[in-house]
Amino acid sequence: MGRHRPRPAASARPENLPRPVGGVSPMPPPNPRISWLPAARALLAGAALAALAACARPLAEPIPVLMYHHVAPDPGRDVWTVATDEFRRQIAALKAAGYETVLPGELRAGGARPLKPLVITFDDGLLSTLTEAEPILRAAGFRAICYLITGSVADTPAERMKYGTYDCLTWEDVRAMQSRGTFAFGIHSHSHAGQPDRIAQEAAECRRIFRDKTGVATRDFCYPYGAAPNHLVQAVAAAGYRTAMVCADRLFVPGLGADWLRIPRVSVYGGRHDFSATPPARAESGAIAADVRNAGVPLPVRGVLRDSATGRAWNLQPPDRLGPELQTWRWTDLPADLDPAALQVEIWEQNGLFRYFP
């Protein structure tokens, strides 16, 4: 017996709809055949996109990734050696500013992160990361990652090797530091050669050496001299690394489109410094000017003019590194009611992360 389409209800026939009044057709009654699913799906999709956007917004915030090398009581004129007391002041300033440290792998994995994340890195695997840096970081509750030159890491202190003139960590040191948790470790090649082809050949073997010596796998790499041509980046990825550092001297913006195998870092310059600045004064042009100098190793800085009466501050980015040669800094387009007697010149790290002077 065949199936017959049921006769439509009378209320659905056009002739039974109310007639137009005043030339305006009334809204037809709801059609039961129209599903509510498309509208619900659209609503859910919109909510999901809004939630995704809310999660993605913090990922667009720039994150400082600091690059250190060596910490010592007397840095002399070595631009890559930060004085121990200065390192302590820097870490205290970062802590007071509300920064909390994360490791590169944690950053890439996503998930919950601090409101002000900070990554601290040390290159070369020098002994000073153990003797000078670790106690200061541990006291602040900070963590850092140290990138090892595996060819410069001996098994025991009796066999300790040097990188240049500096003592290096041993595998005994590395295992002990891992167990304490302040430092994690990554790879800085086996030879630290300035030859990308050679570094590409070493990338996988370094991971194997590290795993054999520590029992832990690492997926974090740091390019020697910051050189990261495409073929080396591809070799690093093929070797199983998920993050890799360069030296681009800018903040890192994670999230969609981020290059996790070319993470830029902010160089923390060392050496002995002796900053000075004259009291700010109003120049003929109306600008506020001050003469500044660093009788030490030149370094990139940020100038800040601060009004002690109100707390207001104005930044200035000098075009040249601040060294022994006198520089005149001028702040323009300032409020006319500023009292020069209430103004003070401050010298900060180039990204404003911590203050050098006064």
PDB file of C-alpha atoms in Angstrom, residues 64-348:
ATOM      1  CA  PRO A  64      60.563  39.800  27.812  1.00  0.00           C
ATOM      2  CA  VAL A  65      62.987  36.928  27.274  1.00  0.00           C
ATOM      3  CA  LEU A  66      66.242  37.976  28.947  1.00  0.00           C
ATOM      4  CA  MET A  67      69.634  36.769  27.717  1.00  0.00           C
ATOM      5  CA  TYR A  68      72.434  36.467  30.276  1.00  0.00           C
ATOM      6  CA  HIS A  69      75.814  34.793  29.961  1.00  0.00           C
ATOM      7  CA  HIS A  70      78.085  35.236  32.979  1.00  0.00           C
ATOM      8  CA  VAL A  71      77.654  36.679  36.493  1.00  0.00           C
ATOM      9  CA  ALA A  72      80.702  37.621  38.581  1.00  0.00           C
ATOM     10  CA  PRO A  73      81.588  39.921  41.507  1.00  0.00           C
ATOM     11  CA  ASP A  74      83.791  42.088  39.269  1.00  0.00           C
ATOM     12  CA  PRO A  75      82.701  42.179  35.616  1.00  0.00           C
ATOM     13  CA  GLY A  76      85.558  44.401  34.473  1.00  0.00           C
ATOM     14  CA  ARG A  77      84.942  45.569  30.910  1.00  0.00           C
ATOM     15  CA  ASP A  78      83.345  42.342  29.680  1.00  0.00           C
ATOM     16  CA  VAL A  79      80.018  43.324  28.161  1.00  0.00           C
ATOM     17  CA  TRP A  80      78.617  39.802  28.731  1.00  0.00           C
ATOM     18  CA  THR A  81      79.518  39.645  32.441  1.00  0.00           C
ATOM     19  CA  VAL A  82      76.937  41.166  34.787  1.00  0.00           C
ATOM     20  CA  ALA A  83      78.129  42.117  38.272  1.00  0.00           C
ATOM     21  CA  THR A  84      76.648  39.905  40.992  1.00  0.00           C
ATOM     22  CA  ASP A  85      75.264  42.890  42.925  1.00  0.00           C
ATOM     23  CA  GLU A  86      73.760  44.311  39.736  1.00  0.00           C
ATOM     24  CA  PHE A  87      72.175  40.950  38.901  1.00  0.00           C
ATOM     25  CA  ARG A  88      70.673  40.858  42.394  1.00  0.00           C
ATOM     26  CA  ARG A  89      69.216  44.365  41.907  1.00  0.00           C
ATOM     27  CA  GLN A  90      67.796  43.438  38.511  1.00  0.00           C
ATOM     28  CA  ILE A  91      66.068  40.325  39.817  1.00  0.00           C
ATOM     29  CA  ALA A  92      64.688  42.262  42.799  1.00  0.00           C
ATOM     30  CA  ALA A  93      63.336  44.962  40.470  1.00  0.00           C
ATOM     31  CA  LEU A  94      61.666  42.403  38.204  1.00  0.00           C
ATOM     32  CA  LYS A  95      60.135  40.685  41.224  1.00  0.00           C
ATOM     33  CA  ALA A  96      58.854  43.999  42.608  1.00  0.00           C
ATOM     34  CA  ALA A  97      57.340  44.840  39.215  1.00  0.00           C
ATOM     35  CA  GLY A  98      55.190  41.704  39.418  1.00  0.00           C
ATOM     36  CA  TYR A  99      56.988  39.482  36.923  1.00  0.00           C
ATOM     37  CA  GLU A 100      56.819  35.709  37.316  1.00  0.00           C
ATOM     38  CA  THR A 101      59.094  33.367  35.415  1.00  0.00           C
ATOM     39  CA  VAL A 102      58.068  30.666  32.966  1.00  0.00           C
ATOM     40  CA  LEU A 103      60.195  28.301  30.915  1.00  0.00           C
ATOM     41  CA  PRO A 104      60.164  28.328  27.095  1.00  0.00           C
ATOM     42  CA  GLY A 105      58.482  24.931  26.839  1.00  0.00           C
ATOM     43  CA  GLU A 106      55.745  26.002  29.258  1.00  0.00           C
ATOM     44  CA  LEU A 107      55.147  29.127  27.224  1.00  0.00           C
ATOM     45  CA  ARG A 108      54.769  27.150  24.013  1.00  0.00           C
ATOM     46  CA  ALA A 109      52.505  24.553  25.651  1.00  0.00           C
ATOM     47  CA  GLY A 110      49.971  27.279  26.438  1.00  0.00           C
ATOM     48  CA  GLY A 111      47.580  26.970  29.333  1.00  0.00           C
ATOM     49  CA  ALA A 112      47.518  29.152  32.414  1.00  0.00           C
ATOM     50  CA  ARG A 113      50.311  31.690  32.705  1.00  0.00           C
ATOM     51  CA  PRO A 114      51.178  34.565  35.029  1.00  0.00           C
ATOM     52  CA  LEU A 115      49.790  38.020  34.373  1.00  0.00           C
ATOM     53  CA  LYS A 116      53.355  39.249  33.739  1.00  0.00           C
ATOM     54  CA  PRO A 117      55.383  36.333  32.373  1.00  0.00           C
ATOM     55  CA  LEU A 118      59.151  36.549  32.077  1.00  0.00           C
ATOM     56  CA  VAL A 119      61.691  34.112  30.614  1.00  0.00           C
ATOM     57  CA  ILE A 120      65.286  34.189  31.912  1.00  0.00           C
ATOM     58  CA  THR A 121      67.954  32.453  29.843  1.00  0.00           C
ATOM     59  CA  PHE A 122      71.675  31.835  30.327  1.00  0.00           C
ATOM     60  CA  ASP A 123      73.965  30.889  27.458  1.00  0.00           C
ATOM     61  CA  ASP A 124      77.104  28.713  27.460  1.00  0.00           C
ATOM     62  CA  GLY A 125      76.607  26.639  30.640  1.00  0.00           C
ATOM     63  CA  LEU A 126      79.131  28.518  32.773  1.00  0.00           C
ATOM     64  CA  LEU A 127      79.840  27.620  36.395  1.00  0.00           C
ATOM     65  CA  SER A 128      78.632  31.054  37.515  1.00  0.00           C
ATOM     66  CA  THR A 129      75.048  29.996  36.803  1.00  0.00           C
ATOM     67  CA  LEU A 130      75.490  27.657  39.772  1.00  0.00           C
ATOM     68  CA  THR A 131      77.673  29.753  42.077  1.00  0.00           C
ATOM     69  CA  GLU A 132      76.302  33.271  41.453  1.00  0.00           C
ATOM     70  CA  ALA A 133      72.956  33.183  39.641  1.00  0.00           C
ATOM     71  CA  GLU A 134      71.164  30.200  41.176  1.00  0.00           C
ATOM     72  CA  PRO A 135      71.123  31.447  44.809  1.00  0.00           C
ATOM     73  CA  ILE A 136      69.743  34.843  43.755  1.00  0.00           C
ATOM     74  CA  LEU A 137      67.081  33.339  41.510  1.00  0.00           C
ATOM     75  CA  ARG A 138      66.061  30.779  44.127  1.00  0.00           C
ATOM     76  CA  ALA A 139      65.677  33.474  46.799  1.00  0.00           C
ATOM     77  CA  ALA A 140      63.324  35.365  44.464  1.00  0.00           C
ATOM     78  CA  GLY A 141      61.335  32.252  43.566  1.00  0.00           C
ATOM     79  CA  PHE A 142      62.426  32.624  39.943  1.00  0.00           C
ATOM     80  CA  ARG A 143      63.374  29.909  37.467  1.00  0.00           C
ATOM     81  CA  ALA A 144      65.644  30.086  34.432  1.00  0.00           C
ATOM     82  CA  ILE A 145      66.945  27.933  31.606  1.00  0.00           C
ATOM     83  CA  CYS A 146      70.631  27.406  30.879  1.00  0.00           C
ATOM     84  CA  TYR A 147      71.765  26.384  27.393  1.00  0.00           C
ATOM     85  CA  LEU A 148      74.720  23.983  27.481  1.00  0.00           C
ATOM     86  CA  ILE A 149      77.575  23.569  25.031  1.00  0.00           C
ATOM     87  CA  THR A 150      77.646  19.801  25.458  1.00  0.00           C
ATOM     88  CA  GLY A 151      81.238  19.525  24.231  1.00  0.00           C
ATOM     89  CA  SER A 152      82.338  21.729  27.156  1.00  0.00           C
ATOM     90  CA  VAL A 153      80.575  19.783  29.922  1.00  0.00           C
ATOM     91  CA  ALA A 154      82.839  17.310  31.731  1.00  0.00           C
ATOM     92  CA  ASP A 155      81.563  14.475  33.878  1.00  0.00           C
ATOM     93  CA  THR A 156      83.070  15.549  37.225  1.00  0.00           C
ATOM     94  CA  PRO A 157      84.541  18.690  38.850  1.00  0.00           C
ATOM     95  CA  ALA A 158      88.014  17.141  38.629  1.00  0.00           C
ATOM     96  CA  GLU A 159      87.665  17.190  34.832  1.00  0.00           C
ATOM     97  CA  ARG A 160      86.007  20.609  34.632  1.00  0.00           C
ATOM     98  CA  MET A 161      86.417  22.327  31.255  1.00  0.00           C
ATOM     99  CA  LYS A 162      86.528  25.972  30.229  1.00  0.00           C
ATOM    100  CA  TYR A 163      84.726  27.999  27.618  1.00  0.00           C
ATOM    101  CA  GLY A 164      87.224  30.720  26.817  1.00  0.00           C
ATOM    102  CA  THR A 165      88.536  31.761  30.231  1.00  0.00           C
ATOM    103  CA  TYR A 166      85.403  30.737  32.150  1.00  0.00           C
ATOM    104  CA  ASP A 167      84.819  27.493  34.039  1.00  0.00           C
ATOM    105  CA  CYS A 168      81.897  25.419  32.777  1.00  0.00           C
ATOM    106  CA  LEU A 169      79.363  23.276  34.584  1.00  0.00           C
ATOM    107  CA  THR A 170      79.877  19.527  34.842  1.00  0.00           C
ATOM    108  CA  TRP A 171      77.239  16.859  34.363  1.00  0.00           C
ATOM    109  CA  GLU A 172      77.294  16.376  38.147  1.00  0.00           C
ATOM    110  CA  ASP A 173      76.434  20.068  38.528  1.00  0.00           C
ATOM    111  CA  VAL A 174      73.694  19.852  35.911  1.00  0.00           C
ATOM    112  CA  ARG A 175      71.979  16.881  37.544  1.00  0.00           C
ATOM    113  CA  ALA A 176      72.115  18.539  40.971  1.00  0.00           C
ATOM    114  CA  MET A 177      70.716  21.805  39.616  1.00  0.00           C
ATOM    115  CA  GLN A 178      67.933  19.945  37.817  1.00  0.00           C
ATOM    116  CA  SER A 179      66.931  18.259  41.057  1.00  0.00           C
ATOM    117  CA  ARG A 180      66.654  21.623  42.850  1.00  0.00           C
ATOM    118  CA  GLY A 181      64.373  23.000  40.150  1.00  0.00           C
ATOM    119  CA  THR A 182      65.608  26.583  39.812  1.00  0.00           C
ATOM    120  CA  PHE A 183      67.347  25.804  36.523  1.00  0.00           C
ATOM    121  CA  ALA A 184      66.172  23.806  33.539  1.00  0.00           C
ATOM    122  CA  PHE A 185      68.547  23.067  30.680  1.00  0.00           C
ATOM    123  CA  GLY A 186      68.581  23.282  26.916  1.00  0.00           C
ATOM    124  CA  ILE A 187      71.160  22.847  24.179  1.00  0.00           C
ATOM    125  CA  HIS A 188      73.566  25.471  22.773  1.00  0.00           C
ATOM    126  CA  SER A 189      75.178  23.028  20.300  1.00  0.00           C
ATOM    127  CA  HIS A 190      78.133  20.709  20.909  1.00  0.00           C
ATOM    128  CA  SER A 191      80.929  22.914  19.590  1.00  0.00           C
ATOM    129  CA  HIS A 192      79.535  26.489  19.620  1.00  0.00           C
ATOM    130  CA  ALA A 193      81.056  26.815  16.161  1.00  0.00           C
ATOM    131  CA  GLY A 194      80.143  29.791  14.031  1.00  0.00           C
ATOM    132  CA  GLN A 195      79.227  27.412  11.218  1.00  0.00           C
ATOM    133  CA  PRO A 196      75.490  26.774  10.766  1.00  0.00           C
ATOM    134  CA  ASP A 197      76.118  23.630   8.689  1.00  0.00           C
ATOM    135  CA  ARG A 198      78.109  22.092  11.519  1.00  0.00           C
ATOM    136  CA  ILE A 199      75.545  23.116  14.137  1.00  0.00           C
ATOM    137  CA  ALA A 200      72.817  21.485  12.029  1.00  0.00           C
ATOM    138  CA  GLN A 201      74.759  18.218  12.080  1.00  0.00           C
ATOM    139  CA  GLU A 202      75.188  18.415  15.872  1.00  0.00           C
ATOM    140  CA  ALA A 203      71.580  19.219  16.812  1.00  0.00           C
ATOM    141  CA  ALA A 204      70.244  15.670  17.203  1.00  0.00           C
ATOM    142  CA  GLU A 205      73.420  14.281  18.803  1.00  0.00           C
ATOM    143  CA  CYS A 206      73.338  16.984  21.497  1.00  0.00           C
ATOM    144  CA  ARG A 207      69.867  15.875  22.557  1.00  0.00           C
ATOM    145  CA  ARG A 208      71.044  12.286  22.806  1.00  0.00           C
ATOM    146  CA  ILE A 209      74.088  13.264  24.906  1.00  0.00           C
ATOM    147  CA  PHE A 210      71.950  15.327  27.260  1.00  0.00           C
ATOM    148  CA  ARG A 211      69.423  12.527  27.717  1.00  0.00           C
ATOM    149  CA  ASP A 212      72.169   9.966  28.339  1.00  0.00           C
ATOM    150  CA  LYS A 213      73.896  12.169  30.930  1.00  0.00           C
ATOM    151  CA  THR A 214      70.826  13.397  32.809  1.00  0.00           C
ATOM    152  CA  GLY A 215      68.056  10.892  32.127  1.00  0.00           C
ATOM    153  CA  VAL A 216      65.864  13.793  31.023  1.00  0.00           C
ATOM    154  CA  ALA A 217      64.909  14.854  27.502  1.00  0.00           C
ATOM    155  CA  THR A 218      65.176  18.490  26.447  1.00  0.00           C
ATOM    156  CA  ARG A 219      63.382  20.158  23.563  1.00  0.00           C
ATOM    157  CA  ASP A 220      64.869  23.642  23.926  1.00  0.00           C
ATOM    158  CA  PHE A 221      67.671  24.989  21.724  1.00  0.00           C
ATOM    159  CA  CYS A 222      69.713  28.177  21.457  1.00  0.00           C
ATOM    160  CA  TYR A 223      71.599  29.064  18.268  1.00  0.00           C
ATOM    161  CA  PRO A 224      75.294  29.924  18.711  1.00  0.00           C
ATOM    162  CA  TYR A 225      75.792  33.627  17.987  1.00  0.00           C
ATOM    163  CA  GLY A 226      72.072  33.858  17.285  1.00  0.00           C
ATOM    164  CA  ALA A 227      72.602  32.696  13.683  1.00  0.00           C
ATOM    165  CA  ALA A 228      69.462  30.890  12.492  1.00  0.00           C
ATOM    166  CA  PRO A 229      69.377  30.427   8.697  1.00  0.00           C
ATOM    167  CA  ASN A 230      66.461  28.437   7.332  1.00  0.00           C
ATOM    168  CA  HIS A 231      68.314  25.155   6.846  1.00  0.00           C
ATOM    169  CA  LEU A 232      69.554  25.224  10.454  1.00  0.00           C
ATOM    170  CA  VAL A 233      66.061  25.975  11.771  1.00  0.00           C
ATOM    171  CA  GLN A 234      64.759  23.008   9.775  1.00  0.00           C
ATOM    172  CA  ALA A 235      67.478  20.756  11.213  1.00  0.00           C
ATOM    173  CA  VAL A 236      66.648  21.907  14.748  1.00  0.00           C
ATOM    174  CA  ALA A 237      62.964  21.127  14.188  1.00  0.00           C
ATOM    175  CA  ALA A 238      63.789  17.723  12.687  1.00  0.00           C
ATOM    176  CA  ALA A 239      65.926  16.921  15.743  1.00  0.00           C
ATOM    177  CA  GLY A 240      62.857  17.303  17.964  1.00  0.00           C
ATOM    178  CA  TYR A 241      63.300  20.763  19.464  1.00  0.00           C
ATOM    179  CA  ARG A 242      60.155  22.822  20.002  1.00  0.00           C
ATOM    180  CA  THR A 243      61.679  26.153  21.034  1.00  0.00           C
ATOM    181  CA  ALA A 244      64.874  27.893  19.947  1.00  0.00           C
ATOM    182  CA  MET A 245      66.435  31.240  20.849  1.00  0.00           C
ATOM    183  CA  VAL A 246      68.040  33.977  18.768  1.00  0.00           C
ATOM    184  CA  CYS A 247      69.433  37.374  19.892  1.00  0.00           C
ATOM    185  CA  ALA A 248      67.172  39.919  18.175  1.00  0.00           C
ATOM    186  CA  ASP A 249      67.051  42.409  21.109  1.00  0.00           C
ATOM    187  CA  ARG A 250      63.291  42.806  21.168  1.00  0.00           C
ATOM    188  CA  LEU A 251      60.350  41.442  23.123  1.00  0.00           C
ATOM    189  CA  PHE A 252      58.676  38.204  22.044  1.00  0.00           C
ATOM    190  CA  VAL A 253      55.019  38.148  20.998  1.00  0.00           C
ATOM    191  CA  PRO A 254      53.638  34.592  21.344  1.00  0.00           C
ATOM    192  CA  GLY A 255      50.378  33.311  19.916  1.00  0.00           C
ATOM    193  CA  LEU A 256      49.220  32.747  16.357  1.00  0.00           C
ATOM    194  CA  GLY A 257      51.994  33.330  13.851  1.00  0.00           C
ATOM    195  CA  ALA A 258      54.789  33.248  16.437  1.00  0.00           C
ATOM    196  CA  ASP A 259      58.064  31.712  15.281  1.00  0.00           C
ATOM    197  CA  TRP A 260      58.865  29.396  18.178  1.00  0.00           C
ATOM    198  CA  LEU A 261      62.151  28.369  16.592  1.00  0.00           C
ATOM    199  CA  ARG A 262      63.356  31.975  16.361  1.00  0.00           C
ATOM    200  CA  ILE A 263      62.391  33.465  19.717  1.00  0.00           C
ATOM    201  CA  PRO A 264      63.944  36.940  20.140  1.00  0.00           C
ATOM    202  CA  ARG A 265      65.675  37.855  23.378  1.00  0.00           C
ATOM    203  CA  VAL A 266      66.648  41.048  25.182  1.00  0.00           C
ATOM    204  CA  SER A 267      70.409  41.194  25.729  1.00  0.00           C
ATOM    205  CA  VAL A 268      71.328  42.100  29.308  1.00  0.00           C
ATOM    206  CA  TYR A 269      74.631  43.911  28.933  1.00  0.00           C
ATOM    207  CA  GLY A 270      77.245  43.746  31.633  1.00  0.00           C
ATOM    208  CA  GLY A 271      80.593  45.304  32.367  1.00  0.00           C
ATOM    209  CA  ARG A 272      81.397  47.979  34.916  1.00  0.00           C
ATOM    210  CA  HIS A 273      79.187  51.098  34.735  1.00  0.00           C
ATOM    211  CA  ASP A 274      79.312  54.534  36.353  1.00  0.00           C
ATOM    212  CA  PHE A 275      76.322  56.693  35.421  1.00  0.00           C
ATOM    213  CA  SER A 276      75.917  60.415  36.037  1.00  0.00           C
ATOM    214  CA  ALA A 277      73.396  63.084  35.035  1.00  0.00           C
ATOM    215  CA  THR A 278      73.141  66.833  35.541  1.00  0.00           C
ATOM    216  CA  PRO A 279      69.963  68.276  37.096  1.00  0.00           C
ATOM    217  CA  PRO A 280      67.289  68.821  34.425  1.00  0.00           C
ATOM    218  CA  ALA A 281      66.980  72.410  33.224  1.00  0.00           C
ATOM    219  CA  ARG A 282      64.761  74.236  30.775  1.00  0.00           C
ATOM    220  CA  ALA A 283      66.522  74.971  27.486  1.00  0.00           C
ATOM    221  CA  GLU A 284      65.940  78.024  25.277  1.00  0.00           C
ATOM    222  CA  SER A 285      63.715  75.928  23.027  1.00  0.00           C
ATOM    223  CA  GLY A 286      61.450  75.169  25.970  1.00  0.00           C
ATOM    224  CA  ALA A 287      62.577  71.564  26.185  1.00  0.00           C
ATOM    225  CA  ILE A 288      63.897  70.042  29.400  1.00  0.00           C
ATOM    226  CA  ALA A 289      67.536  69.005  28.949  1.00  0.00           C
ATOM    227  CA  ALA A 290      70.172  67.139  30.943  1.00  0.00           C
ATOM    228  CA  ASP A 291      73.725  65.975  30.252  1.00  0.00           C
ATOM    229  CA  VAL A 292      74.297  62.271  30.919  1.00  0.00           C
ATOM    230  CA  ARG A 293      77.282  59.965  30.785  1.00  0.00           C
ATOM    231  CA  ASN A 294      78.294  56.374  31.563  1.00  0.00           C
ATOM    232  CA  ALA A 295      81.976  56.160  32.479  1.00  0.00           C
ATOM    233  CA  GLY A 296      82.029  52.463  31.680  1.00  0.00           C
ATOM    234  CA  VAL A 297      81.084  49.933  29.033  1.00  0.00           C
ATOM    235  CA  PRO A 298      78.620  51.586  26.572  1.00  0.00           C
ATOM    236  CA  LEU A 299      75.153  50.063  26.558  1.00  0.00           C
ATOM    237  CA  PRO A 300      71.702  50.814  25.116  1.00  0.00           C
ATOM    238  CA  VAL A 301      69.445  52.540  27.618  1.00  0.00           C
ATOM    239  CA  ARG A 302      66.162  54.381  28.010  1.00  0.00           C
ATOM    240  CA  GLY A 303      66.012  57.859  29.526  1.00  0.00           C
ATOM    241  CA  VAL A 304      63.155  58.742  31.866  1.00  0.00           C
ATOM    242  CA  LEU A 305      62.275  62.231  33.097  1.00  0.00           C
ATOM    243  CA  ARG A 306      60.228  61.933  36.282  1.00  0.00           C
ATOM    244  CA  ASP A 307      58.226  64.601  38.087  1.00  0.00           C
ATOM    245  CA  SER A 308      58.706  63.876  41.789  1.00  0.00           C
ATOM    246  CA  ALA A 309      55.718  66.061  42.674  1.00  0.00           C
ATOM    247  CA  THR A 310      53.156  64.134  40.635  1.00  0.00           C
ATOM    248  CA  GLY A 311      54.865  60.880  39.674  1.00  0.00           C
ATOM    249  CA  ARG A 312      54.390  61.579  35.981  1.00  0.00           C
ATOM    250  CA  ALA A 313      57.171  60.358  33.694  1.00  0.00           C
ATOM    251  CA  TRP A 314      58.277  60.839  30.082  1.00  0.00           C
ATOM    252  CA  ASN A 315      60.447  58.401  28.140  1.00  0.00           C
ATOM    253  CA  LEU A 316      63.280  59.107  25.742  1.00  0.00           C
ATOM    254  CA  GLN A 317      65.059  56.556  23.555  1.00  0.00           C
ATOM    255  CA  PRO A 318      68.596  57.793  22.803  1.00  0.00           C
ATOM    256  CA  PRO A 319      69.836  56.896  19.309  1.00  0.00           C
ATOM    257  CA  ASP A 320      73.264  55.807  20.562  1.00  0.00           C
ATOM    258  CA  ARG A 321      74.567  53.624  23.369  1.00  0.00           C
ATOM    259  CA  LEU A 322      75.406  55.549  26.508  1.00  0.00           C
ATOM    260  CA  GLY A 323      79.142  55.508  27.201  1.00  0.00           C
ATOM    261  CA  PRO A 324      81.937  57.862  28.297  1.00  0.00           C
ATOM    262  CA  GLU A 325      81.078  60.471  25.655  1.00  0.00           C
ATOM    263  CA  LEU A 326      78.736  63.130  27.063  1.00  0.00           C
ATOM    264  CA  GLN A 327      75.190  63.072  25.674  1.00  0.00           C
ATOM    265  CA  THR A 328      72.583  65.817  25.993  1.00  0.00           C
ATOM    266  CA  TRP A 329      69.086  64.435  26.337  1.00  0.00           C
ATOM    267  CA  ARG A 330      66.128  66.694  25.502  1.00  0.00           C
ATOM    268  CA  TRP A 331      62.495  66.058  26.340  1.00  0.00           C
ATOM    269  CA  THR A 332      60.080  68.076  24.219  1.00  0.00           C
ATOM    270  CA  ASP A 333      56.300  68.611  24.113  1.00  0.00           C
ATOM    271  CA  LEU A 334      56.048  68.626  27.893  1.00  0.00           C
ATOM    272  CA  PRO A 335      53.375  70.345  30.005  1.00  0.00           C
ATOM    273  CA  ALA A 336      54.143  74.046  30.396  1.00  0.00           C
ATOM    274  CA  ASP A 337      53.624  74.012  34.166  1.00  0.00           C
ATOM    275  CA  LEU A 338      56.518  71.651  34.941  1.00  0.00           C
ATOM    276  CA  ASP A 339      58.888  72.820  37.642  1.00  0.00           C
ATOM    277  CA  PRO A 340      62.453  71.796  36.681  1.00  0.00           C
ATOM    278  CA  ALA A 341      63.388  71.692  40.364  1.00  0.00           C
ATOM    279  CA  ALA A 342      60.968  68.772  40.851  1.00  0.00           C
ATOM    280  CA  LEU A 343      62.316  66.780  37.903  1.00  0.00           C
ATOM    281  CA  GLN A 344      64.809  63.916  38.003  1.00  0.00           C
ATOM    282  CA  VAL A 345      66.621  62.019  35.257  1.00  0.00           C
ATOM    283  CA  GLU A 346      66.561  58.219  35.457  1.00  0.00           C
ATOM    284  CA  ILE A 347      68.486  55.754  33.285  1.00  0.00           C
ATOM    285  CA  TRP A 348      66.752  52.440  32.578  1.00  0.00           C
TER     286      TRP A 348
END
